[in-house]
Amino acid sequence: MSTPGGAAIRAAAARAVAAVAVHGRRLEDAVAAATQGGVPRPAVQSLSFGTVRWHFELAACLSILLDRPGSKQDPEVRALMLVGLFQLQHGATPEHAAVSETVEAMRALGRPRAAGLVNAVLRRFQRERQAVVAAAHASRAARHAHPEWMLDAFARDWPADWESIAAAGNAEPPMWLRVNARRLAREDYRARLAASGLAAEPCPFAPQALRLAEPVAVDTLPGFADGEVSVQDAAAQLAPFFLAAGPGMRVLDACAAPGGKACHVAELEPDLAELVAVDIDAARATRIESNLARLRLSAHVVVGDAGQPATWWDGRPFERILLDVPCSGTGVIRRHPDIKLLRRADDVARFAVQQAALLRTCWGLLAPGGRLVYASCSVLAAENAGVVGGFMAEEPAAVEVTESARLLLPGALPWRPAGPGCALRSGAADADGFYYACLEKKT
């Protein structure tokens, strides 16, 4: 069987981009669907992720290059033109190949009549790139490649840093590893990587974290299948240190999938009385079990709604609860660029209502003297300090624990006190944007 060529790859990328932009599908799902016919997934993923990452800039350029409104274009033809513009503006493919393969992809899409239009648009962009990009960048959304409402939110909550947050959202994400502390020391695993020709740097603030110089496929990582290492961003690796679970404690990870934080908790404390990992999605709960098995760890995995504990809770309180809430994901846009297209401004308020309800419910599962860690990968105050502060105003037994944050604040990680809790902007220390707040229940 012949290997699919560049035209087939670009056609598949266009299908994935159109599925996100027009039909609201998650980009990872769209790429999986577009590559079912044997088209190389890494190549399609690179093109589609890059095109979605820069969509607001590329779409503004395309509207200048087209004589007719974009709404009248066939969605896949339009998406293919965006893929072509991405290659010319941000890609490494030689321009002549990018143009010719993208034009040829029209036939792979079954729309050969549009090949002339695609060719004309891309060649005009080659000739007039500087003027077209300058005109497109008159729009702030195009200039920063984010929707206006999101830029407004960044500027409101991070007035000195909003441009850095937007730039981080447009960057290729690094690959962070978490070394299994039960199995070996970080420096020992770093030596194993070096022996395999992989360079990595230790994280100055997360003691099990290594950042690879270049991302690689996980199956090429030494010891991955044997549970020596996992892939997890450095900011997410701080959750167990805020949680501070000790021997004999019952611990709940309330929204646990895919299980990275629950596994990290188990790696650091082998003598827990019980670790319960709950997730509402059965398929995602299976991923928790797979990660536990690979790492040779144990936990009680429950498919259930953390907001409806009557369906799964046995009535015994937990000494520690990690509540990593569903959120807008604005701190992890560099990993999930489709967030720019799929989220809407009013989603933030809906998430905040859901988050507040989860916090109130999980608080009822916490033992007196116990600790609840509220975490999110959002950089928006409405989902973070707004939720936690509102809860504390209504719950006199909730007291913020600041010791954990103080231990981290003087270090290499540029936390910003967020009153309550502390926030990390996207890209700071090359980590994802994150928020943590530690609450203890007064006895």
Short mmCIF file of C-alpha atoms in Angstrom, two decimals:
data_model
loop_
_atom_site.label_atom_id
_atom_site.label_comp_id
_atom_site.label_asym_id
_atom_site.label_seq_id
_atom_site.Cartn_x
_atom_site.Cartn_y
_atom_site.Cartn_z
CA MET A 1 0.00 0.00 0.00
CA SER A 2 1.41 3.42 -0.92
CA THR A 3 1.92 6.06 1.74
CA PRO A 4 -0.50 9.00 1.44
CA GLY A 5 1.25 12.07 0.04
CA GLY A 6 1.24 15.74 0.92
CA ALA A 7 -2.06 16.45 -0.82
CA ALA A 8 -3.88 13.78 1.20
CA ILE A 9 -2.34 15.10 4.41
CA ARG A 10 -3.49 18.64 3.65
CA ALA A 11 -6.96 17.46 2.69
CA ALA A 12 -7.27 15.59 5.99
CA ALA A 13 -6.06 18.65 7.89
CA ALA A 14 -8.68 20.77 6.11
CA ARG A 15 -11.42 18.33 7.10
CA ALA A 16 -10.28 18.51 10.72
CA VAL A 17 -10.14 22.32 10.72
CA ALA A 18 -13.61 22.57 9.16
CA ALA A 19 -15.00 20.13 11.73
CA VAL A 20 -13.82 22.45 14.50
CA ALA A 21 -14.62 25.81 12.92
CA VAL A 22 -18.02 24.89 11.46
CA HIS A 23 -19.31 21.94 13.47
CA GLY A 24 -17.77 22.69 16.88
CA ARG A 25 -15.92 19.38 17.23
CA ARG A 26 -12.91 18.99 19.51
CA LEU A 27 -9.74 19.21 17.46
CA GLU A 28 -8.30 15.94 18.78
CA ASP A 29 -11.50 14.11 17.82
CA ALA A 30 -11.56 15.81 14.42
CA VAL A 31 -7.97 14.78 13.69
CA ALA A 32 -8.73 11.20 14.72
CA ALA A 33 -11.72 11.11 12.36
CA ALA A 34 -9.79 12.70 9.49
CA THR A 35 -6.95 10.17 9.70
CA GLN A 36 -8.98 6.97 9.80
CA GLY A 37 -8.09 6.21 6.19
CA GLY A 38 -4.40 5.74 6.93
CA VAL A 39 -3.21 9.32 6.49
CA PRO A 40 -0.23 9.93 8.84
CA ARG A 41 -1.67 11.40 12.01
CA PRO A 42 1.40 13.37 13.19
CA ALA A 43 1.56 15.34 9.94
CA VAL A 44 -2.18 16.04 9.93
CA GLN A 45 -2.07 17.03 13.59
CA SER A 46 0.79 19.45 13.00
CA LEU A 47 -1.01 21.21 10.15
CA SER A 48 -4.45 21.27 11.75
CA PHE A 49 -3.24 22.35 15.19
CA GLY A 50 -1.14 25.12 13.64
CA THR A 51 -4.01 26.33 11.48
CA VAL A 52 -6.44 26.40 14.40
CA ARG A 53 -3.81 28.04 16.62
CA TRP A 54 -3.46 30.95 14.18
CA HIS A 55 -7.06 30.85 12.92
CA PHE A 56 -8.01 34.41 13.83
CA GLU A 57 -5.00 35.83 12.02
CA LEU A 58 -5.32 33.53 9.01
CA ALA A 59 -9.08 34.13 8.66
CA ALA A 60 -8.51 37.89 8.66
CA CYS A 61 -5.90 37.49 5.92
CA LEU A 62 -8.23 35.26 3.92
CA SER A 63 -11.07 37.78 4.08
CA ILE A 64 -8.74 40.35 2.51
CA LEU A 65 -7.61 37.95 -0.20
CA LEU A 66 -11.11 36.79 -1.17
CA ASP A 67 -13.47 38.84 -3.27
CA ARG A 68 -16.58 37.20 -1.82
CA PRO A 69 -17.54 36.84 1.84
CA GLY A 70 -16.16 33.83 3.67
CA SER A 71 -19.62 32.72 4.71
CA LYS A 72 -20.35 31.79 1.09
CA GLN A 73 -17.33 29.52 0.79
CA ASP A 74 -17.56 25.75 1.01
CA PRO A 75 -16.35 25.04 4.59
CA GLU A 76 -13.69 22.52 3.55
CA VAL A 77 -12.45 24.69 0.69
CA ARG A 78 -12.17 27.61 3.10
CA ALA A 79 -10.42 25.42 5.65
CA LEU A 80 -7.93 24.22 3.04
CA MET A 81 -7.09 27.82 2.13
CA LEU A 82 -6.45 28.49 5.82
CA VAL A 83 -4.18 25.44 5.94
CA GLY A 84 -2.29 26.82 2.94
CA LEU A 85 -1.97 30.27 4.50
CA PHE A 86 -0.70 28.72 7.72
CA GLN A 87 2.08 26.98 5.82
CA LEU A 88 3.10 30.20 4.09
CA GLN A 89 2.90 32.39 7.19
CA HIS A 90 4.10 30.08 9.96
CA GLY A 91 5.20 26.76 8.46
CA ALA A 92 8.59 25.36 7.52
CA THR A 93 7.56 23.73 4.23
CA PRO A 94 9.14 25.35 1.13
CA GLU A 95 6.59 27.76 -0.30
CA HIS A 96 6.40 26.20 -3.75
CA ALA A 97 5.64 22.81 -2.22
CA ALA A 98 3.11 24.28 0.21
CA VAL A 99 1.21 25.92 -2.65
CA SER A 100 1.32 23.03 -5.10
CA GLU A 101 0.38 20.36 -2.54
CA THR A 102 -2.46 22.49 -1.15
CA VAL A 103 -3.85 23.07 -4.63
CA GLU A 104 -3.58 19.35 -5.37
CA ALA A 105 -5.45 18.66 -2.10
CA MET A 106 -8.58 20.10 -3.68
CA ARG A 107 -8.81 16.96 -5.76
CA ALA A 108 -8.39 14.81 -2.66
CA LEU A 109 -11.32 16.73 -1.18
CA GLY A 110 -13.36 16.00 -4.30
CA ARG A 111 -13.57 19.67 -5.30
CA PRO A 112 -11.21 20.03 -8.28
CA ARG A 113 -13.09 23.08 -9.59
CA ALA A 114 -11.89 25.07 -6.58
CA ALA A 115 -8.22 24.39 -7.33
CA GLY A 116 -7.91 27.59 -9.36
CA LEU A 117 -9.32 29.71 -6.54
CA VAL A 118 -6.98 28.16 -3.98
CA ASN A 119 -4.00 28.66 -6.27
CA ALA A 120 -4.91 32.31 -6.88
CA VAL A 121 -5.40 33.06 -3.17
CA LEU A 122 -2.13 31.48 -2.07
CA ARG A 123 -0.07 33.05 -4.85
CA ARG A 124 -1.57 36.46 -4.15
CA PHE A 125 -0.61 36.04 -0.51
CA GLN A 126 2.94 35.21 -1.59
CA ARG A 127 3.11 38.44 -3.61
CA GLU A 128 1.34 40.74 -1.14
CA ARG A 129 2.08 39.10 2.21
CA GLN A 130 3.46 42.13 4.00
CA ALA A 131 0.53 44.37 3.07
CA VAL A 132 -2.10 41.68 3.71
CA VAL A 133 -0.73 40.79 7.14
CA ALA A 134 -0.42 44.45 8.10
CA ALA A 135 -4.03 45.09 7.11
CA ALA A 136 -5.21 41.99 8.98
CA HIS A 137 -3.29 43.03 12.09
CA ALA A 138 -5.32 46.21 12.34
CA SER A 139 -7.70 43.90 14.20
CA ARG A 140 -6.54 43.06 17.72
CA ALA A 141 -8.08 39.60 17.43
CA ALA A 142 -6.04 38.90 14.29
CA ARG A 143 -2.88 40.47 15.70
CA HIS A 144 -2.96 38.25 18.80
CA ALA A 145 -4.78 35.30 17.16
CA HIS A 146 -7.42 35.12 19.92
CA PRO A 147 -11.11 36.09 20.03
CA GLU A 148 -11.81 39.63 21.22
CA TRP A 149 -13.81 38.55 24.27
CA MET A 150 -10.91 36.43 25.47
CA LEU A 151 -8.39 39.23 25.02
CA ASP A 152 -10.72 41.53 26.97
CA ALA A 153 -10.84 38.97 29.79
CA PHE A 154 -7.06 38.57 29.84
CA ALA A 155 -6.58 42.35 29.92
CA ARG A 156 -9.11 42.75 32.73
CA ASP A 157 -7.60 40.07 34.97
CA TRP A 158 -3.94 40.42 33.97
CA PRO A 159 -3.51 44.07 32.89
CA ALA A 160 0.30 43.89 32.87
CA ASP A 161 0.55 40.40 31.38
CA TRP A 162 -2.32 39.88 28.97
CA GLU A 163 -0.14 40.11 25.87
CA SER A 164 2.24 37.52 27.31
CA ILE A 165 -0.72 35.23 28.00
CA ALA A 166 -1.92 35.59 24.42
CA ALA A 167 1.59 34.95 23.10
CA ALA A 168 1.80 31.81 25.23
CA GLY A 169 -1.48 30.62 23.73
CA ASN A 170 0.08 30.86 20.27
CA ALA A 171 3.24 28.96 21.19
CA GLU A 172 4.09 25.32 20.61
CA PRO A 173 3.80 23.65 24.02
CA PRO A 174 6.81 22.02 25.66
CA MET A 175 6.76 18.37 26.70
CA TRP A 176 7.04 18.01 30.46
CA LEU A 177 7.65 14.64 32.10
CA ARG A 178 6.91 13.48 35.64
CA VAL A 179 9.34 10.90 36.95
CA ASN A 180 7.71 8.23 39.13
CA ALA A 181 9.24 8.92 42.53
CA ARG A 182 8.42 5.39 43.67
CA ARG A 183 10.63 3.93 40.98
CA LEU A 184 13.68 6.16 40.56
CA ALA A 185 15.17 9.61 41.16
CA ARG A 186 14.72 12.39 38.64
CA GLU A 187 18.43 12.64 37.86
CA ASP A 188 18.64 8.89 37.29
CA TYR A 189 15.84 9.09 34.75
CA ARG A 190 17.44 12.14 33.15
CA ALA A 191 20.57 10.03 32.66
CA ARG A 192 18.45 7.34 31.00
CA LEU A 193 17.06 9.95 28.63
CA ALA A 194 20.56 11.16 27.80
CA ALA A 195 21.65 7.60 27.06
CA SER A 196 18.75 7.42 24.60
CA GLY A 197 19.81 10.67 22.93
CA LEU A 198 17.10 12.79 24.57
CA ALA A 199 18.08 16.03 26.29
CA ALA A 200 16.02 17.24 29.25
CA GLU A 201 16.26 19.96 31.89
CA PRO A 202 15.06 19.63 35.49
CA CYS A 203 12.28 21.93 36.63
CA PRO A 204 13.36 24.28 39.45
CA PHE A 205 9.98 24.22 41.20
CA ALA A 206 8.43 20.77 40.56
CA PRO A 207 10.76 18.10 41.98
CA GLN A 208 9.73 15.25 39.68
CA ALA A 209 9.52 17.34 36.49
CA LEU A 210 11.80 17.27 33.45
CA ARG A 211 11.32 19.32 30.30
CA LEU A 212 12.39 17.67 27.08
CA ALA A 213 14.39 19.80 24.67
CA GLU A 214 12.13 18.50 21.89
CA PRO A 215 8.80 16.67 22.15
CA VAL A 216 8.83 12.99 21.21
CA ALA A 217 6.30 10.19 20.88
CA VAL A 218 5.58 8.74 24.31
CA ASP A 219 6.42 5.22 23.19
CA THR A 220 10.00 6.35 22.57
CA LEU A 221 10.46 7.39 26.20
CA PRO A 222 12.59 4.86 28.08
CA GLY A 223 10.57 3.09 30.75
CA PHE A 224 7.25 4.69 29.82
CA ALA A 225 5.44 1.39 29.34
CA ASP A 226 6.91 0.16 32.63
CA GLY A 227 5.60 3.13 34.60
CA GLU A 228 8.83 4.99 35.22
CA VAL A 229 7.56 8.26 33.78
CA SER A 230 4.38 10.09 32.75
CA VAL A 231 3.65 13.13 30.61
CA GLN A 232 2.27 16.03 32.67
CA ASP A 233 2.78 19.79 32.67
CA ALA A 234 4.93 21.17 35.45
CA ALA A 235 2.16 23.39 36.86
CA ALA A 236 -0.19 20.42 37.19
CA GLN A 237 2.54 18.54 39.06
CA LEU A 238 2.20 20.93 42.01
CA ALA A 239 -1.25 19.64 43.02
CA PRO A 240 0.00 16.92 45.43
CA PHE A 241 2.24 19.41 47.23
CA PHE A 242 -0.69 21.72 47.92
CA LEU A 243 -2.75 18.70 48.94
CA ALA A 244 -0.09 17.35 51.33
CA ALA A 245 -1.72 13.95 51.79
CA GLY A 246 -0.20 11.84 54.55
CA PRO A 247 -0.17 8.20 55.65
CA GLY A 248 -3.53 6.75 56.64
CA MET A 249 -5.58 9.45 54.95
CA ARG A 250 -8.62 8.95 52.73
CA VAL A 251 -8.13 11.07 49.63
CA LEU A 252 -10.67 12.04 46.96
CA ASP A 253 -9.80 13.26 43.48
CA ALA A 254 -13.22 14.58 42.56
CA CYS A 255 -12.83 15.23 38.81
CA ALA A 256 -9.98 12.85 38.20
CA ALA A 257 -9.68 11.94 34.50
CA PRO A 258 -7.29 11.24 32.91
CA GLY A 259 -5.74 10.52 36.29
CA GLY A 260 -2.40 12.32 36.22
CA LYS A 261 -2.86 14.11 39.52
CA ALA A 262 -4.37 11.09 41.30
CA CYS A 263 -1.45 8.95 40.16
CA HIS A 264 1.03 11.58 41.33
CA VAL A 265 -0.61 11.66 44.76
CA ALA A 266 -0.29 7.87 44.97
CA GLU A 267 3.33 7.97 43.81
CA LEU A 268 4.29 10.40 46.57
CA GLU A 269 2.34 8.76 49.41
CA PRO A 270 2.29 4.95 49.28
CA ASP A 271 0.54 4.54 52.64
CA LEU A 272 -2.81 6.23 52.01
CA ALA A 273 -5.78 4.52 53.60
CA GLU A 274 -7.67 4.94 50.33
CA LEU A 275 -7.52 6.97 47.15
CA VAL A 276 -10.87 7.46 45.39
CA ALA A 277 -10.80 8.83 41.84
CA VAL A 278 -14.18 9.96 40.49
CA ASP A 279 -15.06 11.03 36.97
CA ILE A 280 -18.43 11.40 35.28
CA ASP A 281 -17.20 10.11 31.89
CA ALA A 282 -16.88 6.32 31.70
CA ALA A 283 -14.43 6.41 28.79
CA ARG A 284 -12.20 8.90 30.58
CA ALA A 285 -12.43 6.87 33.80
CA THR A 286 -10.99 3.96 31.83
CA ARG A 287 -7.95 6.14 31.15
CA ILE A 288 -7.50 6.58 34.91
CA GLU A 289 -7.44 2.81 35.32
CA SER A 290 -4.98 2.44 32.44
CA ASN A 291 -2.61 4.98 33.96
CA LEU A 292 -2.83 3.37 37.38
CA ALA A 293 -2.06 -0.04 35.87
CA ARG A 294 0.90 1.26 33.88
CA LEU A 295 2.34 2.95 36.97
CA ARG A 296 1.60 -0.08 39.16
CA LEU A 297 -0.55 1.97 41.52
CA SER A 298 -3.93 1.30 43.07
CA ALA A 299 -6.99 3.45 43.60
CA HIS A 300 -10.74 3.04 43.70
CA VAL A 301 -11.95 4.43 40.37
CA VAL A 302 -15.60 5.47 40.32
CA VAL A 303 -17.70 6.49 37.34
CA GLY A 304 -19.93 9.09 38.91
CA ASP A 305 -20.85 12.75 39.18
CA ALA A 306 -18.81 14.56 41.83
CA GLY A 307 -21.76 16.91 42.14
CA GLN A 308 -24.11 14.02 43.05
CA PRO A 309 -22.20 12.08 45.73
CA ALA A 310 -25.32 10.24 46.93
CA THR A 311 -24.87 7.97 43.91
CA TRP A 312 -21.34 6.81 44.85
CA TRP A 313 -20.18 8.08 48.28
CA ASP A 314 -20.13 5.64 51.21
CA GLY A 315 -20.64 8.39 53.80
CA ARG A 316 -17.13 8.29 55.24
CA PRO A 317 -15.44 11.71 55.09
CA PHE A 318 -12.15 12.40 53.34
CA GLU A 319 -9.15 14.03 54.99
CA ARG A 320 -7.98 15.41 51.65
CA ILE A 321 -9.96 16.39 48.54
CA LEU A 322 -8.54 17.55 45.23
CA LEU A 323 -11.14 19.41 43.19
CA ASP A 324 -9.68 20.10 39.75
CA VAL A 325 -12.77 21.75 38.34
CA PRO A 326 -14.10 21.75 34.78
CA CYS A 327 -13.19 25.16 33.39
CA SER A 328 -12.67 27.30 30.30
CA GLY A 329 -9.16 25.92 29.84
CA THR A 330 -7.76 29.37 29.12
CA GLY A 331 -4.48 28.40 30.80
CA VAL A 332 -3.86 25.48 28.41
CA ILE A 333 -4.71 27.03 25.04
CA ARG A 334 -1.24 26.27 23.72
CA ARG A 335 -2.06 22.56 24.18
CA HIS A 336 -5.68 22.85 23.03
CA PRO A 337 -5.88 25.71 20.51
CA ASP A 338 -9.45 24.80 19.58
CA ILE A 339 -10.46 26.48 22.86
CA LYS A 340 -10.17 29.77 20.96
CA LEU A 341 -12.91 28.66 18.57
CA LEU A 342 -15.09 26.52 20.81
CA ARG A 343 -15.41 28.74 23.89
CA ARG A 344 -17.80 31.69 24.10
CA ALA A 345 -17.78 34.62 26.49
CA ASP A 346 -20.87 33.41 28.37
CA ASP A 347 -19.25 30.01 28.96
CA VAL A 348 -17.17 31.53 31.76
CA ALA A 349 -20.20 32.41 33.86
CA ARG A 350 -21.68 28.94 33.27
CA PHE A 351 -18.46 27.31 34.37
CA ALA A 352 -18.36 29.49 37.48
CA VAL A 353 -21.85 28.33 38.50
CA GLN A 354 -20.85 24.70 38.00
CA GLN A 355 -17.58 25.20 39.88
CA ALA A 356 -19.29 26.84 42.84
CA ALA A 357 -21.78 23.98 43.05
CA LEU A 358 -18.99 21.38 42.97
CA LEU A 359 -17.07 23.24 45.66
CA ARG A 360 -20.09 23.38 47.96
CA THR A 361 -20.86 19.71 47.41
CA CYS A 362 -17.31 18.45 47.88
CA TRP A 363 -16.93 20.56 51.01
CA GLY A 364 -19.64 18.42 52.55
CA LEU A 365 -17.46 15.33 51.98
CA LEU A 366 -14.47 16.81 53.82
CA ALA A 367 -13.64 15.74 57.37
CA PRO A 368 -13.26 18.42 60.07
CA GLY A 369 -9.64 19.54 60.01
CA GLY A 370 -9.30 18.25 56.45
CA ARG A 371 -7.99 20.11 53.43
CA LEU A 372 -9.61 20.77 50.06
CA VAL A 373 -7.48 21.99 47.16
CA TYR A 374 -9.40 23.86 44.47
CA ALA A 375 -7.52 23.84 41.18
CA SER A 376 -8.21 24.98 37.65
CA CYS A 377 -6.34 25.42 34.38
CA SER A 378 -8.11 28.72 33.76
CA VAL A 379 -6.40 32.10 34.08
CA LEU A 380 -9.70 33.95 34.56
CA ALA A 381 -10.51 35.30 38.01
CA ALA A 382 -14.24 34.59 37.65
CA GLU A 383 -13.48 30.86 37.69
CA ASN A 384 -10.82 31.03 40.37
CA ALA A 385 -10.70 33.61 43.15
CA GLY A 386 -14.25 34.63 42.30
CA VAL A 387 -15.57 31.14 43.01
CA VAL A 388 -13.39 30.44 46.04
CA GLY A 389 -13.88 33.89 47.54
CA GLY A 390 -17.64 33.66 47.13
CA PHE A 391 -17.66 30.27 48.82
CA MET A 392 -15.53 31.46 51.74
CA ALA A 393 -17.84 34.42 52.29
CA GLU A 394 -20.71 31.96 52.84
CA GLU A 395 -18.82 29.21 54.70
CA PRO A 396 -17.32 30.34 58.02
CA ALA A 397 -15.57 27.00 58.56
CA ALA A 398 -13.46 27.47 55.42
CA VAL A 399 -10.02 28.89 56.18
CA GLU A 400 -7.38 29.47 53.54
CA VAL A 401 -4.09 27.67 54.12
CA THR A 402 -1.28 29.89 52.93
CA GLU A 403 1.75 27.92 54.12
CA SER A 404 1.92 25.80 50.97
CA ALA A 405 1.71 28.84 48.73
CA ARG A 406 4.36 30.69 50.73
CA LEU A 407 6.75 27.79 50.32
CA LEU A 408 6.39 28.09 46.56
CA LEU A 409 6.16 31.85 46.15
CA PRO A 410 9.81 32.70 46.94
CA GLY A 411 11.07 30.11 44.46
CA ALA A 412 11.54 30.08 40.73
CA LEU A 413 7.81 30.01 39.99
CA PRO A 414 6.29 33.47 39.51
CA TRP A 415 3.01 32.98 41.37
CA ARG A 416 0.67 35.90 41.67
CA PRO A 417 -1.40 36.04 44.87
CA ALA A 418 -4.98 35.97 43.63
CA GLY A 419 -6.90 36.64 46.87
CA PRO A 420 -7.74 33.87 47.77
CA GLY A 421 -5.36 31.37 46.21
CA CYS A 422 -2.50 31.98 43.82
CA ALA A 423 -2.39 32.08 40.05
CA LEU A 424 0.22 31.31 37.43
CA ARG A 425 -0.13 32.90 34.02
CA SER A 426 0.24 30.82 30.89
CA GLY A 427 3.83 30.49 29.75
CA ALA A 428 5.41 31.67 33.01
CA ALA A 429 8.38 29.39 33.70
CA ASP A 430 7.27 27.58 30.50
CA ALA A 431 4.36 26.04 32.44
CA ASP A 432 0.64 26.08 31.75
CA GLY A 433 -1.62 28.67 33.33
CA PHE A 434 -2.98 27.36 36.61
CA TYR A 435 -4.72 28.35 39.85
CA TYR A 436 -4.61 26.73 43.28
CA ALA A 437 -6.40 27.52 46.53
CA CYS A 438 -6.04 25.47 49.73
CA LEU A 439 -8.95 25.48 52.18
CA GLU A 440 -9.11 23.74 55.53
CA LYS A 441 -12.27 22.99 57.47
CA LYS A 442 -12.13 24.42 60.98
CA THR A 443 -13.04 21.96 63.71
#
